């Protein structure tokens, strides 16, 4: 026996354990208590890819004792299972019996996903083979016979073989897995159809037949793989949004024990009641209460507002917000899995479950194509055998039926329009994440806007200043240059173009959450919160506003606002003109939201709304049967962007918001919203027309082929003609003139002129 045998056995045991999935003990540790004796676990199931998979898993798990709910998320390939009782109801074993190996949702083995590269390679091979076999088929249909015809057939067979072996294995593997576990999925009829087409063609080639249709088998695979690849890309985008949000959470925190000693613990070990130290620049790891220290907190994750908020002892902090200016000692009030950031992740995943019924058009077409067309071809063969008794004539007619009903036209009906529409959108500075988003955008009847960074520029700008004299303003601007607080930056920027004298401040100190203090010729100068700057005056002062004081005497006050985007009014007017209902849902304070709503003539608005509140509003609209477009930019908008029927975000927004959105507009203009809507509605009309053309073609062509009036050559020409007709109809979208192009270009000219003035 080799001395390496124990190590080999250990490696094999580890591999078997990995494939077996998590144990019951691991599931118990990872579960989340929902209350009333109900627990929930999220499992990653990489092999889920279609509606049949969803039905098989949800039906199989719902039948387990104690399981109250099982829901599959197709986009993120996760299964959420809720059960009552302390024991694990054999979820992993049940999934294994169904043919779906499962892992814990955060299992690192899932990070290395080679599916996309496999799909892209398969599409490339199938596309290359399709083009070459089509060229060889043209020569055969044009009259090549004898040895030349046989040569072209054998070349086609050789070219198609690697397509069947490599590109086809994606479907063959899935179909075999389903059949092996006693169930069906959409890949079973696809595999049967492709195999039958290739086998019959190979038989014709061996027996020196006149016709073969390798082109039908490889082109079917090619179009199906395109749909599968686009579907996988969409799911990758959904997972990227969730993982990006998870990365906002720190890996651990500094814990202060009872003796005052500090030690670093992983995030999962943080428990309620622990005292934590958070330095300036770090994110709050869990929900907590401030015990010691003052600081400014970036609350963009919660409210979506770019401005910071001062905190002091006794105030509550939510996980994920960033500590900006000073160290804090905090007390944890919740574990990481129960904190605000974890709730946002769950909201996004729940939103993706809401879109779990998504199925690509190519898969839907193929699910109907394989059984119906092959049964029709078989029925044609049997019918002609009964009538004529001539197997050659019968098989030729069956081949003609098979070729003439090639799903190229149906397969192109959606993708070609989406490609043209995406090109039109890109030319206007709008990126679309996936083709189905355009279909959903064409269905909307409601638009929900975030305020800050969406309808407005998202940066505080000086609206008004009250001062005693110009020297006081110059002194305030000079003191503001000592701080990087957004308000200080805005004051400095507002007066940067003015000639002002240099003020030589001494002892400059920034007090986190309050403002900046310095001395000048023995006098104390402060720029910051009104109440702090006027401290010591012996009277009650409102904390609202920013003040500059000298020895406690008010010398200047500043009022800030968030400026509307240049074309917000035009965009809102265009959307209202299409009959859509418009709302503003913002995390900002009521007066600021009301001001923007009044300026844009939007009658429905909600203020001080948390991320969960935005999702709740979208859920309410969904229950009312409405389909909403969410337009937002902030970190706090990510769950709502993911939950909405369709969503848009500006390129200047947060990374998480951009990842969650279906559309990204690159230019600083809200005209992207009505323009995208117009293109989406035009594309929707063309898609419906293409489906109508493809269906009408098949309704006319198939009966003619069944009656024996179509040869394989004519069938191939008709099939190609139907595809060309669909493509020509889709290209009409390029010739449509944008109603909003003038406004868009005019805005571009105004923006250019503004840049020249600033320059």
XYZ file of C-alpha atoms in Angstrom, residues 127-480:
354
model
C -22.710 29.786 -34.393
C -19.586 28.921 -36.368
C -21.014 25.516 -37.315
C -24.408 26.983 -38.236
C -22.875 29.455 -40.674
C -20.699 26.879 -42.380
C -23.386 24.192 -42.622
C -25.817 26.740 -44.053
C -23.279 27.529 -46.799
C -22.846 23.833 -47.594
C -26.622 23.333 -47.590
C -27.078 26.123 -50.130
C -24.829 24.226 -52.543
C -26.832 21.027 -52.046
C -30.152 22.792 -52.516
C -28.732 24.503 -55.629
C -28.311 21.158 -57.383
C -25.133 19.434 -56.207
C -25.565 15.674 -56.511
C -23.699 12.396 -56.503
C -20.265 12.395 -54.917
C -20.289 16.189 -54.473
C -23.555 16.070 -52.559
C -22.305 13.209 -50.383
C -19.104 15.127 -49.697
C -21.056 18.194 -48.564
C -23.262 16.017 -46.398
C -20.258 14.339 -44.768
C -18.602 17.732 -44.211
C -21.817 18.967 -42.597
C -21.936 15.860 -40.415
C -18.328 16.370 -39.307
C -18.939 20.053 -38.557
C -22.140 19.286 -36.645
C -20.545 16.499 -34.560
C -18.580 18.761 -32.161
C -21.647 20.982 -31.826
C -23.669 17.993 -30.692
C -20.881 16.776 -28.418
C -19.941 20.088 -26.776
C -22.748 22.618 -27.273
C -25.472 19.997 -27.022
C -24.128 18.445 -23.832
C -25.544 21.384 -21.839
C -29.031 20.143 -22.710
C -28.172 16.426 -22.804
C -26.656 16.542 -19.311
C -29.680 18.309 -17.853
C -32.141 16.022 -19.643
C -30.328 12.880 -18.474
C -30.226 14.157 -14.892
C -33.979 14.770 -15.006
C -34.814 11.378 -16.509
C -32.440 9.625 -14.111
C -34.393 11.054 -11.179
C -37.773 10.228 -12.711
C -38.897 13.712 -13.754
C -39.163 15.895 -16.851
C -37.845 19.340 -17.662
C -37.741 21.516 -20.755
C -34.350 20.146 -21.775
C -35.788 16.653 -22.344
C -37.825 17.522 -25.481
C -35.030 19.797 -26.690
C -32.508 16.952 -26.443
C -34.853 14.549 -28.196
C -35.492 16.995 -31.013
C -31.837 17.814 -31.628
C -30.767 14.157 -31.452
C -33.523 13.043 -33.819
C -32.651 15.728 -36.365
C -28.957 14.785 -36.342
C -29.592 11.017 -36.411
C -31.981 11.196 -39.354
C -29.551 13.438 -41.219
C -26.692 11.027 -40.558
C -28.801 8.128 -41.839
C -29.547 10.040 -45.050
C -25.826 10.725 -45.456
C -24.796 7.083 -44.970
C -27.431 5.849 -47.425
C -26.502 8.527 -50.020
C -29.856 10.266 -49.592
C -30.683 13.417 -51.469
C -31.299 15.601 -48.454
C -29.976 16.072 -44.943
C -30.733 18.803 -42.448
C -27.781 19.161 -40.132
C -28.434 22.896 -40.425
C -31.744 22.475 -38.592
C -30.146 20.702 -35.601
C -27.208 23.090 -35.152
C -29.242 26.269 -35.736
C -31.787 25.110 -33.160
C -28.981 24.644 -30.629
C -27.471 27.999 -31.571
C -30.626 30.016 -30.905
C -31.485 28.101 -27.751
C -27.981 28.681 -26.355
C -28.239 32.413 -27.024
C -31.374 32.513 -24.894
C -29.751 30.422 -22.154
C -26.675 32.693 -22.113
C -28.738 35.884 -21.821
C -30.696 34.304 -18.993
C -27.489 33.373 -17.153
C -26.095 36.893 -17.568
C -29.231 38.324 -16.008
C -28.914 36.027 -13.003
C -25.235 36.959 -12.623
C -26.273 40.609 -12.549
C -28.824 39.878 -9.828
C -26.240 38.019 -7.737
C -23.749 40.863 -8.223
C -26.211 43.326 -6.715
C -26.719 41.154 -3.631
C -23.028 40.352 -3.171
C -22.116 44.024 -3.601
C -24.489 44.909 -0.776
C -23.005 42.170 1.396
C -19.512 43.601 0.820
C -20.602 46.821 2.549
C -20.576 44.897 5.804
C -17.171 44.725 7.554
C -15.655 41.296 8.170
C -15.448 41.931 11.890
C -15.236 44.544 14.656
C -13.077 45.596 17.595
C -14.743 44.408 20.827
C -14.051 46.069 24.198
C -14.307 43.577 27.070
C -15.200 44.309 30.714
C -11.536 45.029 31.560
C -11.206 47.563 28.749
C -9.051 45.303 26.595
C -9.709 45.290 22.878
C -9.801 42.320 20.546
C -10.958 41.750 17.000
C -13.817 39.295 16.411
C -15.406 38.067 13.173
C -18.790 39.563 12.396
C -20.626 36.279 13.031
C -19.332 36.262 16.634
C -20.748 39.698 17.479
C -23.653 39.358 19.915
C -26.139 41.866 21.349
C -24.772 43.658 24.409
C -21.125 43.694 23.275
C -19.270 47.024 23.343
C -17.575 47.851 20.033
C -15.040 50.465 18.947
C -15.574 51.998 15.492
C -12.863 54.304 14.146
C -13.489 57.179 11.737
C -13.879 55.903 8.182
C -15.222 52.483 9.199
C -18.748 51.155 8.691
C -21.024 50.273 11.595
C -20.941 46.440 11.755
C -24.331 45.780 13.429
C -27.320 47.720 14.723
C -26.136 49.576 17.809
C -26.520 52.476 20.272
C -23.811 55.124 20.717
C -22.226 54.964 24.183
C -19.344 57.407 23.827
C -18.119 59.893 21.229
C -19.555 62.264 18.643
C -19.234 61.949 14.899
C -20.810 62.574 11.514
C -22.495 59.557 9.937
C -23.020 58.984 6.223
C -26.632 57.760 6.132
C -26.858 57.335 2.346
C -27.475 53.618 2.809
C -30.606 54.335 4.863
C -32.042 57.607 3.561
C -30.326 57.995 0.196
C -29.334 61.557 1.157
C -25.804 62.705 0.376
C -25.510 64.893 3.471
C -24.122 63.564 6.746
C -25.868 63.415 10.113
C -24.342 64.160 13.483
C -24.674 61.551 16.218
C -23.999 61.634 19.953
C -24.404 59.287 22.931
C -27.816 57.647 23.121
C -28.558 57.728 19.391
C -29.291 54.600 17.343
C -27.098 53.428 14.469
C -27.980 50.958 11.723
C -25.579 48.403 10.292
C -23.850 49.525 7.101
C -23.802 53.284 7.675
C -20.345 54.848 7.623
C -18.669 56.671 10.476
C -17.023 59.756 8.959
C -15.205 62.038 11.365
C -14.732 60.710 14.894
C -14.246 57.471 16.876
C -17.309 55.939 18.526
C -17.911 53.404 21.243
C -21.170 51.600 20.587
C -23.227 48.765 22.059
C -24.546 46.087 19.703
C -28.328 45.679 19.805
C -28.629 42.874 17.238
C -26.561 40.097 15.714
C -25.266 40.558 12.168
C -27.899 38.261 10.646
C -30.678 40.333 12.263
C -29.242 43.783 11.485
C -30.364 46.381 8.972
C -27.860 45.413 6.264
C -28.871 41.750 6.422
C -32.498 42.843 6.118
C -31.667 44.785 2.949
C -29.964 41.713 1.465
C -33.039 39.615 2.244
C -35.268 42.278 0.657
C -33.253 42.139 -2.557
C -33.338 38.352 -2.648
C -37.077 38.353 -1.967
C -37.492 40.810 -4.835
C -35.614 38.462 -7.140
C -37.911 35.646 -6.030
C -40.790 37.818 -7.177
C -39.285 37.699 -10.652
C -38.470 33.981 -10.365
C -41.069 33.111 -13.003
C -38.861 34.629 -15.668
C -38.264 32.298 -18.587
C -36.453 33.194 -21.775
C -38.422 33.329 -25.003
C -36.082 30.808 -26.596
C -36.858 28.198 -23.918
C -40.595 28.781 -24.212
C -40.436 28.377 -27.990
C -38.314 25.252 -27.774
C -40.612 23.711 -25.167
C -43.455 23.885 -27.690
C -41.332 23.254 -30.763
C -39.766 19.920 -29.865
C -42.840 17.854 -29.004
C -45.308 19.489 -31.413
C -43.082 19.604 -34.494
C -41.677 16.120 -34.099
C -45.071 14.636 -33.426
C -46.346 16.456 -36.517
C -43.450 15.114 -38.589
C -44.027 11.606 -37.228
C -47.750 11.833 -37.939
C -46.968 13.008 -41.492
C -44.625 10.074 -42.014
C -47.124 7.519 -40.698
C -49.990 9.066 -42.635
C -48.143 8.981 -45.964
C -46.948 5.446 -45.276
C -50.552 4.364 -44.848
C -51.655 6.196 -47.989
C -48.766 5.389 -50.346
C -46.692 2.663 -48.709
C -43.583 4.467 -50.036
C -41.208 5.025 -47.121
C -38.913 7.294 -49.153
C -41.719 9.692 -50.066
C -43.025 9.557 -46.514
C -39.664 10.343 -44.941
C -39.048 13.149 -47.423
C -42.348 14.794 -46.510
C -41.591 14.335 -42.825
C -38.191 15.965 -43.349
C -39.851 18.865 -45.182
C -42.247 19.343 -42.271
C -39.332 19.286 -39.839
C -37.316 21.843 -41.820
C -40.134 24.213 -42.729
C -41.102 24.527 -39.085
C -37.572 25.376 -37.974
C -37.994 27.825 -35.083
C -35.584 30.402 -36.523
C -38.346 32.970 -37.073
C -39.797 32.424 -33.614
C -36.296 32.351 -32.115
C -35.442 35.668 -33.773
C -38.775 37.353 -33.038
C -37.604 38.668 -29.668
C -33.748 38.824 -29.744
C -33.466 40.768 -33.013
C -35.852 43.487 -31.786
C -34.038 43.630 -28.467
C -30.678 44.043 -30.193
C -31.969 46.897 -32.367
C -33.710 48.558 -29.406
C -30.608 48.199 -27.223
C -28.572 49.827 -29.991
C -31.028 52.743 -30.134
C -30.887 53.122 -26.360
C -27.087 52.993 -26.330
C -26.900 55.723 -28.974
C -28.872 57.895 -26.562
C -26.687 57.084 -23.566
C -28.889 54.378 -22.016
C -27.656 50.892 -21.128
C -30.110 47.993 -20.797
C -29.168 45.008 -18.660
C -31.383 42.377 -20.324
C -33.960 42.184 -23.073
C -36.840 41.224 -20.789
C -36.502 44.612 -19.070
C -37.713 46.317 -22.257
C -40.774 44.082 -22.294
C -41.520 44.967 -18.677
C -40.917 48.675 -19.262
C -43.536 48.700 -22.019
C -46.127 47.411 -19.502
C -45.774 50.063 -16.774
C -48.585 52.336 -15.627
C -46.855 53.968 -12.627
C -43.481 55.686 -12.123
C -41.932 55.951 -8.647
C -39.111 58.496 -8.287
C -36.543 58.783 -5.551
C -35.707 62.412 -4.858
C -32.064 62.987 -4.003
C -29.699 62.177 -6.847
C -32.588 61.272 -9.145
C -34.909 64.253 -9.499
C -32.234 66.450 -7.926
C -28.469 66.608 -8.355
C -27.792 64.917 -5.004
C -25.320 67.525 -3.742
C -26.056 70.327 -1.247
C -25.942 73.723 -2.938
C -26.073 77.124 -1.284
C -29.566 78.603 -1.714
C -29.383 81.673 0.489
C -26.910 83.458 2.723
C -27.543 86.190 5.270
C -24.522 88.187 6.407
C -23.494 91.379 8.132
C -20.804 92.302 5.597
C -18.672 90.760 2.837
C -15.724 90.265 5.169
C -17.796 87.882 7.303
C -18.624 85.748 4.254
C -14.959 85.665 3.259
C -13.995 84.587 6.764
C -16.638 81.839 6.739
C -15.499 80.550 3.333
C -11.889 80.505 4.467
C -12.801 78.528 7.609
C -14.892 76.134 5.486
